[in-house]
Tab-separated table of C-alpha atoms in Angstrom:
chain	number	residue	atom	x	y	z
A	4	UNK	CA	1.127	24.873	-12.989
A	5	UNK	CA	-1.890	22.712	-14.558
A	6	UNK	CA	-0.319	20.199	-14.735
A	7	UNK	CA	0.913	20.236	-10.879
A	8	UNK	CA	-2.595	21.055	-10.396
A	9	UNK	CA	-3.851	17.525	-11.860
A	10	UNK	CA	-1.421	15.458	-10.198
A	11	UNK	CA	-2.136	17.491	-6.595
A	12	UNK	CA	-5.932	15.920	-7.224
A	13	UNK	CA	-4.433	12.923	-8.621
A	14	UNK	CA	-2.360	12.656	-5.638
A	15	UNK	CA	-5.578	13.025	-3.496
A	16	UNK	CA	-7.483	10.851	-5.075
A	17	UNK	CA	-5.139	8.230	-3.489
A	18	UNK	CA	-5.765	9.130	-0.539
A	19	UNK	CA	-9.569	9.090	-0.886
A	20	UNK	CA	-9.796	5.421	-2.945
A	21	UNK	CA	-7.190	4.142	0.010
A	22	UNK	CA	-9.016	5.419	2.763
A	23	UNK	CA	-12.108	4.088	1.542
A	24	UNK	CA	-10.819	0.874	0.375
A	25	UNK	CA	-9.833	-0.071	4.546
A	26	UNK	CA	-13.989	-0.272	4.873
A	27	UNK	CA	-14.959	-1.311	1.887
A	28	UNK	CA	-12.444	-4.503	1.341
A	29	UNK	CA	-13.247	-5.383	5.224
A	30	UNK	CA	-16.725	-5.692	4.313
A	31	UNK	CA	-15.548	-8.607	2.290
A	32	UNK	CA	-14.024	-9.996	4.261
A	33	UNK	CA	-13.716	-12.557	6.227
A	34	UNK	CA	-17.923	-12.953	5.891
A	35	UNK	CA	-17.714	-13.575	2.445
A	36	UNK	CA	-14.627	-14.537	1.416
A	37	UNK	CA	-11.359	-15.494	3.370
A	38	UNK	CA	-8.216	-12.646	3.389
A	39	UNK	CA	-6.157	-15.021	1.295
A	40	UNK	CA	-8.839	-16.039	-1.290
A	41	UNK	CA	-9.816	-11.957	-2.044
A	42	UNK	CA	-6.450	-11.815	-2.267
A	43	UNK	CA	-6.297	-13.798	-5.206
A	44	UNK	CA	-9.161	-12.255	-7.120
A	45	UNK	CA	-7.306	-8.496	-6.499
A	46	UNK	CA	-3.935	-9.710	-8.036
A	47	UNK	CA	-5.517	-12.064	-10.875
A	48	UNK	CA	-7.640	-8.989	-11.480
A	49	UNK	CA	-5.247	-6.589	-11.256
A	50	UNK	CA	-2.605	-8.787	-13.905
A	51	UNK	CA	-5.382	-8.960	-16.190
A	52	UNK	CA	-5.553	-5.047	-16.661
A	53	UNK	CA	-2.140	-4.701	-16.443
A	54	UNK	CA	-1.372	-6.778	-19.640
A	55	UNK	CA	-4.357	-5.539	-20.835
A	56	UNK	CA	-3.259	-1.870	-20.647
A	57	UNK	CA	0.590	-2.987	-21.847
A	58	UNK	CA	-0.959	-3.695	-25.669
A	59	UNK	CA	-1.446	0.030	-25.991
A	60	UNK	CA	1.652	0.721	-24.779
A	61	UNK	CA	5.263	1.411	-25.836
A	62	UNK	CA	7.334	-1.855	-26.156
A	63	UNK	CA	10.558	-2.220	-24.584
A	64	UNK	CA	12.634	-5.331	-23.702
A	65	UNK	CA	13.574	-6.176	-20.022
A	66	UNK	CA	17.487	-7.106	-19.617
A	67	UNK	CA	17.945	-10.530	-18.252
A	68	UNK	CA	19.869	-9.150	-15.119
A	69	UNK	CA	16.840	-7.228	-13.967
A	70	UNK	CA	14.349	-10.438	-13.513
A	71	UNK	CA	15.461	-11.147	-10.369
A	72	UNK	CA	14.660	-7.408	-9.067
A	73	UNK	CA	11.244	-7.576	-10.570
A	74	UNK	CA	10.930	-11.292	-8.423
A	75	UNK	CA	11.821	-9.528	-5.157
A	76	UNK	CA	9.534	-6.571	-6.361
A	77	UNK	CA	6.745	-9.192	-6.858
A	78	UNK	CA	7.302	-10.971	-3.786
A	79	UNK	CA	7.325	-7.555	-1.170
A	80	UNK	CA	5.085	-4.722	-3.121
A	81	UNK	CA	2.504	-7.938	-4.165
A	82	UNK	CA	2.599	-11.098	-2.616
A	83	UNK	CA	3.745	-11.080	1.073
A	84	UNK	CA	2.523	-7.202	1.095
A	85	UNK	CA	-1.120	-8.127	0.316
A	86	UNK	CA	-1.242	-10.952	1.389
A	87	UNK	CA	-0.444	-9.805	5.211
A	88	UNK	CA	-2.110	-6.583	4.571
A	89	UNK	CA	-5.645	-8.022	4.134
A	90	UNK	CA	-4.885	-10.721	6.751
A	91	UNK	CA	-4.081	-8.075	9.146
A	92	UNK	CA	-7.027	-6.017	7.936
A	93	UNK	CA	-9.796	-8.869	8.533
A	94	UNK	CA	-8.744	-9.189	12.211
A	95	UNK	CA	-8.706	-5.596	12.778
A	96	UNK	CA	-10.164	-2.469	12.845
A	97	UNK	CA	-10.346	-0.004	9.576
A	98	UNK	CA	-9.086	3.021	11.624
A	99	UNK	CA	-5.896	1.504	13.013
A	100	UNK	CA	-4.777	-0.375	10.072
A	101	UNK	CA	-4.644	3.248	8.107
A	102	UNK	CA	-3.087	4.432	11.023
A	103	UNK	CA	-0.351	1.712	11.096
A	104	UNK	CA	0.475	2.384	7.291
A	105	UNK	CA	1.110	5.880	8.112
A	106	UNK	CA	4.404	4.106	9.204
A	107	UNK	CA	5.236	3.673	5.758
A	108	UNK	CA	7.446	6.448	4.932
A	109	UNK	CA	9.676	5.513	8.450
A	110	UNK	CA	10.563	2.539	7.289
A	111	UNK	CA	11.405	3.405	3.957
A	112	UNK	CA	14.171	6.106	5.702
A	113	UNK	CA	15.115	3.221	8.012
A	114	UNK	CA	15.279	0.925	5.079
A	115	UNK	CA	17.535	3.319	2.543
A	116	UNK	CA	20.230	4.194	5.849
A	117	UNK	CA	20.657	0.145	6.408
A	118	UNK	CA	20.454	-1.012	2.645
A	119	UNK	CA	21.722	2.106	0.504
A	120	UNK	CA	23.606	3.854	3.374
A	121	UNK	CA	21.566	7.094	3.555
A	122	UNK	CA	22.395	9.146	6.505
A	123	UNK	CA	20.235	9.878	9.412
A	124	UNK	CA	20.263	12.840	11.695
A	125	UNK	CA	19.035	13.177	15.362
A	126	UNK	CA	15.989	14.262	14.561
A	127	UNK	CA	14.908	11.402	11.861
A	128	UNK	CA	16.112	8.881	15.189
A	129	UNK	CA	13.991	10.904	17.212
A	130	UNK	CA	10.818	10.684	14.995
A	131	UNK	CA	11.555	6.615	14.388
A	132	UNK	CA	11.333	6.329	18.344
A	133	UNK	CA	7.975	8.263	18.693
A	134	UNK	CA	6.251	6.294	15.684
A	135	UNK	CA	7.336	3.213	17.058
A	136	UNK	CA	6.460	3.982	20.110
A	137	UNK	CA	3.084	4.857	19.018
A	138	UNK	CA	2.560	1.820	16.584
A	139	UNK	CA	3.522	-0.138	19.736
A	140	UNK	CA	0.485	1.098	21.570
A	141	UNK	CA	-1.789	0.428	19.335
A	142	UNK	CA	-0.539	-2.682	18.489
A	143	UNK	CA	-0.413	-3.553	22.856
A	144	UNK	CA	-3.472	-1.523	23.647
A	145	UNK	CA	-5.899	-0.953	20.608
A	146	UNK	CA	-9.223	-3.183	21.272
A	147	UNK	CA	-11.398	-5.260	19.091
A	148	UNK	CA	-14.334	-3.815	18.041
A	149	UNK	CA	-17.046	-5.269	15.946
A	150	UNK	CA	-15.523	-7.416	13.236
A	151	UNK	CA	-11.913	-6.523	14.703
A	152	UNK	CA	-11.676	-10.317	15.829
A	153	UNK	CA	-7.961	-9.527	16.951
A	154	UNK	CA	-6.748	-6.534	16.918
A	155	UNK	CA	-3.388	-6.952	18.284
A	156	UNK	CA	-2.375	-9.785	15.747
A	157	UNK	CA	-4.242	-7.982	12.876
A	158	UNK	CA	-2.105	-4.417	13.712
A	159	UNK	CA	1.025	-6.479	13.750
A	160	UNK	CA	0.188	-7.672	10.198
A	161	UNK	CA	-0.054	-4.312	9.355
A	162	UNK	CA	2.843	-2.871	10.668
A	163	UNK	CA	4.600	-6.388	8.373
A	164	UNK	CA	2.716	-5.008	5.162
A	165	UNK	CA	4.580	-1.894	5.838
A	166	UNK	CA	7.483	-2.852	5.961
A	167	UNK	CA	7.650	-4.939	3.126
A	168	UNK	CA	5.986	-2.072	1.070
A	169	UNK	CA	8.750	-0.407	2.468
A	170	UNK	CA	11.322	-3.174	0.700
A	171	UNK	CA	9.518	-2.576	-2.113
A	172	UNK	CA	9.877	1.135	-2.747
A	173	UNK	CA	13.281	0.539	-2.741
A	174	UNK	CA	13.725	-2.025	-5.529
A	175	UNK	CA	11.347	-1.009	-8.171
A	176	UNK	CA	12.653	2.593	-7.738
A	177	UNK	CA	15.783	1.365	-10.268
A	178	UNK	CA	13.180	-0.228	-12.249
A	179	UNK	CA	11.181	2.756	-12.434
A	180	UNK	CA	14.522	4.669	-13.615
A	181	UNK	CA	15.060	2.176	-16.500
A	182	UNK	CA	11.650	1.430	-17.913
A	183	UNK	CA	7.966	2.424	-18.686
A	184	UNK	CA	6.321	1.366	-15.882
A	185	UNK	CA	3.792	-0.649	-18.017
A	186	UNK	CA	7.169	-2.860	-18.753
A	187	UNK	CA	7.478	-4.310	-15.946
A	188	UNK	CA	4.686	-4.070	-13.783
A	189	UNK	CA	2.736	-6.600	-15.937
A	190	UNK	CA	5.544	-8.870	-14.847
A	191	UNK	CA	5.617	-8.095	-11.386
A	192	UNK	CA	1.727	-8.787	-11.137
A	193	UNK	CA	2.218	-11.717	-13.096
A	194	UNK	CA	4.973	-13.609	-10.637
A	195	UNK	CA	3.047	-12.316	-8.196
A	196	UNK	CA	-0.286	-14.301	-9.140
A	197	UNK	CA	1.688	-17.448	-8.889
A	198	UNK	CA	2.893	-16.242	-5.521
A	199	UNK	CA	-0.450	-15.846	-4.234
A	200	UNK	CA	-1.791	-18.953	-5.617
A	201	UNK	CA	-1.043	-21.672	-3.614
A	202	UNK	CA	-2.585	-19.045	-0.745
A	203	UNK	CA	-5.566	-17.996	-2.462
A	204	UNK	CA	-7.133	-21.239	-3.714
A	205	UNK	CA	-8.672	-23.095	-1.318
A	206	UNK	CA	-10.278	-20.033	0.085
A	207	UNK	CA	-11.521	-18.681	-3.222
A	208	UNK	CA	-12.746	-22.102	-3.888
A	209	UNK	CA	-14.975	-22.561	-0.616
A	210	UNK	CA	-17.104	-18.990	-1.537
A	211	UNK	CA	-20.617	-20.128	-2.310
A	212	UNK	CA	-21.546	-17.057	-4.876
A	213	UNK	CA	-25.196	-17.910	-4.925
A	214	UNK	CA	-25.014	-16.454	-1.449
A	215	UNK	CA	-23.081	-13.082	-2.153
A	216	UNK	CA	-24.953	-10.097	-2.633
A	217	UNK	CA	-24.868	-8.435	-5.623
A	218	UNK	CA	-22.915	-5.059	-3.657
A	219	UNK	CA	-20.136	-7.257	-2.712
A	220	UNK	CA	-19.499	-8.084	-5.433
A	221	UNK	CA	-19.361	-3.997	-6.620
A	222	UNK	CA	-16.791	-4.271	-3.745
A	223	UNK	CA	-15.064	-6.860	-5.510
A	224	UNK	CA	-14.789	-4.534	-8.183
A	225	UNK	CA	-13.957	-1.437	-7.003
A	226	UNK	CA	-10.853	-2.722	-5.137
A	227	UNK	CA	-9.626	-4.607	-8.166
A	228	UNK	CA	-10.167	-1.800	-10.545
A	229	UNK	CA	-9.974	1.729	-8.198
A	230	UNK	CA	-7.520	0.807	-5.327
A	231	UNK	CA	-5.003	-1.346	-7.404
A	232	UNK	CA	-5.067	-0.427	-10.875
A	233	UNK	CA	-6.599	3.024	-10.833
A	234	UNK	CA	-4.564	4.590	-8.167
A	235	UNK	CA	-1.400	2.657	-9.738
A	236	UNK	CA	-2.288	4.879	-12.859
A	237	UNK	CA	-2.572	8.185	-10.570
A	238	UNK	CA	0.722	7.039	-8.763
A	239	UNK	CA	2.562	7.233	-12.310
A	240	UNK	CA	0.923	10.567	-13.205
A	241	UNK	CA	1.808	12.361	-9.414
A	242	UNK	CA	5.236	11.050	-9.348
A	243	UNK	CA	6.015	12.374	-12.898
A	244	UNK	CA	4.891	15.955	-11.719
A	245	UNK	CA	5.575	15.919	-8.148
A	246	UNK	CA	8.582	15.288	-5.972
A	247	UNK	CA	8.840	12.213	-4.054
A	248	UNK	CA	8.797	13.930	-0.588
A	249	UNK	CA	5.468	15.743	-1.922
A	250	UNK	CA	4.006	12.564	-3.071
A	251	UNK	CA	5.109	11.039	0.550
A	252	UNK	CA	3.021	13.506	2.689
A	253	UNK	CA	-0.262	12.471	1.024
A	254	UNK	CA	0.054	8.916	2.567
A	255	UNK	CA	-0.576	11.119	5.586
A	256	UNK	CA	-4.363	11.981	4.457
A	257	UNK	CA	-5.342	8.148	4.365
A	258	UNK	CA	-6.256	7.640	8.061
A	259	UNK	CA	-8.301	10.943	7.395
A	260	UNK	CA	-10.603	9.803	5.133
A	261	UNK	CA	-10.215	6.024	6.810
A	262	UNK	CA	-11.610	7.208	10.085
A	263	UNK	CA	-14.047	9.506	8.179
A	264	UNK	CA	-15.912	6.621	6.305
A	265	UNK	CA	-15.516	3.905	8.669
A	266	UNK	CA	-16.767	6.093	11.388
A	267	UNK	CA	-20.066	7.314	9.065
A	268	UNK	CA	-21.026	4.009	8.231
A	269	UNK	CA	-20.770	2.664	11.881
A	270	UNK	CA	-17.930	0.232	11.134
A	271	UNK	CA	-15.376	1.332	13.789
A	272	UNK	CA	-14.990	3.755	16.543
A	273	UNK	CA	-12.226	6.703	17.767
A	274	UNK	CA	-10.996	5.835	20.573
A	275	UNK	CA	-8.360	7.478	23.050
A	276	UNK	CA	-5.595	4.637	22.598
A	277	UNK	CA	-6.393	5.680	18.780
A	278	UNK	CA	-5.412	8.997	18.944
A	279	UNK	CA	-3.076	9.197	21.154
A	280	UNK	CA	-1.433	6.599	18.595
A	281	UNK	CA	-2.025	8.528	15.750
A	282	UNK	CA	-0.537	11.490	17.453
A	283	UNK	CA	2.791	9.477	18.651
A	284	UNK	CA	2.755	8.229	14.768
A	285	UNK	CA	2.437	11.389	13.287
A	286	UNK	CA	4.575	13.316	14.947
A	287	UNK	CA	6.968	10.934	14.918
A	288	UNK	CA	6.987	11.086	10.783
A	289	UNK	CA	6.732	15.190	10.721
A	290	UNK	CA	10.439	14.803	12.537
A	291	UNK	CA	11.493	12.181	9.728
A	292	UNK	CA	10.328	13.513	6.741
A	293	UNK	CA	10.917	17.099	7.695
A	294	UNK	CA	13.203	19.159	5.395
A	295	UNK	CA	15.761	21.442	6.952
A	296	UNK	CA	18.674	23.192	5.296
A	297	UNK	CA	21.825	21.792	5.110
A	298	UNK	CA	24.563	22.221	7.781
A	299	UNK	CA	27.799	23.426	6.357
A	300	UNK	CA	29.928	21.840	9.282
A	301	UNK	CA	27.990	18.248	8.179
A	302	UNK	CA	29.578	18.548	4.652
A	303	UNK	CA	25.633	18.858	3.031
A	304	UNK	CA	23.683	16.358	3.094
């Protein structure tokens, strides 16, 4: 029970540093430094800790044949995730890029019926619909505000990220089976620095730092360190206590605390198209994700 306790706040915690990190890494960005080139400093960053943090850890050798999963798991849960995430968040708005991601666990259920054959009832076609339908209108519909340069290309972006952190939920879930995740997520930062690079470098070479205050660069830092490596750390500690659909629902709390911070600091606004988004979006994944007892006439599951 403690220890369910821990990764509850753990799991929270998540939430809190993901919510944030919408208005704090769009503060960034684009002023000070291009989507592409903070890019690059999160995933160098990131490696660094990660190989860092392996020296301490048990050692275990990959197997040859699983490189090429830890490549794809590099390419959708680091490179093209990221790199469309923080494109899409630097030409929108903090509020509907957290309500965008609440997509998330959708796609995975759309993902596992196509790739691993998982079946789908009415219901989870019926909650797909409305969440598309919803993402749809705030993609068509949601307006720029402030720094939200364009909104409509930015929440498509988003709505990519997902799905490719959708891809990659699925492949590093055998990895995750296999091996300590401080095996192979070294690697999978690794590959995906020289990914990013080619991305990254010209914009990370154009910053003038002489000009960057000294609480960007605490930005910098906190999205490095708290929403990539911390919360990686808290993912391993709530999915060893808590069941995946458990760990799923707290994705939910994000555009909570999103639209909480960016609201109190003036950086975005609630708006009707918004909520009635959100709405569409979440009702649309309470119909996928909920659980109901199995039907004897459907053979179980």
């Amino acid at each position: 029970m403690y220890k369910r306790s821990i990764a509850l706040f753990g799991a929270t915690l998540v939430s809190i540093i993901y919510g944030v990190t919408f208005t704090i890494a769009k503060d960034v960005m684009p002023k000070y430094i291009d989507a592409y080139g903070f890019i690059l400093l999160r995933v160098s960053g990131s490696m660094l800790l990660f190989w860092i943090s392996w020296l301490f850890m048990p050692k275990e050798k990959i197997e040859t044949k699983d490189f090429p999963r830890i490549i794809a798991a590099a390419f959708f849960g680091v490179a093209f995730n990221m790199l469309t995430f923080f494109k899409g968040l630097s030409l929108t708005s903090p509020i509907s890029a957290s309500v965008i991601m609440v997509t998330t666990p959708m796609i995975v259920l759309v993902l596992s019926a196509i790739i691993i054959k998982e079946r789908m009832r009415k219901r989870m076609v019926s909650g797909i619909i409305l969440g598309l339908i919803g993402t749809a209108f705030l993609i068509l519909y949601g307006k720029s505000i402030g720094s939200a340069t364009n909104a409509a290309l930015g929440n498509s972006l988003v709505l990519v990220n997902a799905l490719s952190y959708g891809f990659y939920l699925i492949i590093v879930k055998k990895l995750m089976d296999k091996y300590n995740a401080f095996t192979f997520v070294k690697w999978i930062y690794l590959i995906g620095f020289l990914m990013v690079l080619p991305f990254g470098w010209s914009q990370f070479e154009m910053v003038d730092w002489t000009i960057v205050p000294t609480v960007i660069y605490w930005k910098i830092g906190f999205v490095v360190i708290f929403s990539t490596f911390i919360t990686y750390l808290l993912n391993l500690l709530t999915m060893r206590e808590l069941s995946p659909t458990t760990v799923a629902v707290f994705i939910y709390l994000q555009p909570v605390f999103a639209t909480v911070f960016a609201i109190g600091l003036g950086k975005d606004d609630l708006s009707i198209v918004k909520v009635v988004s959100a709405i569409l979006i979440f009702a649309g994944v309470y119909l996928v994700t909920q659980k109901t007892s199995p039907n004897p006439s459907e053979g179980g599951k």
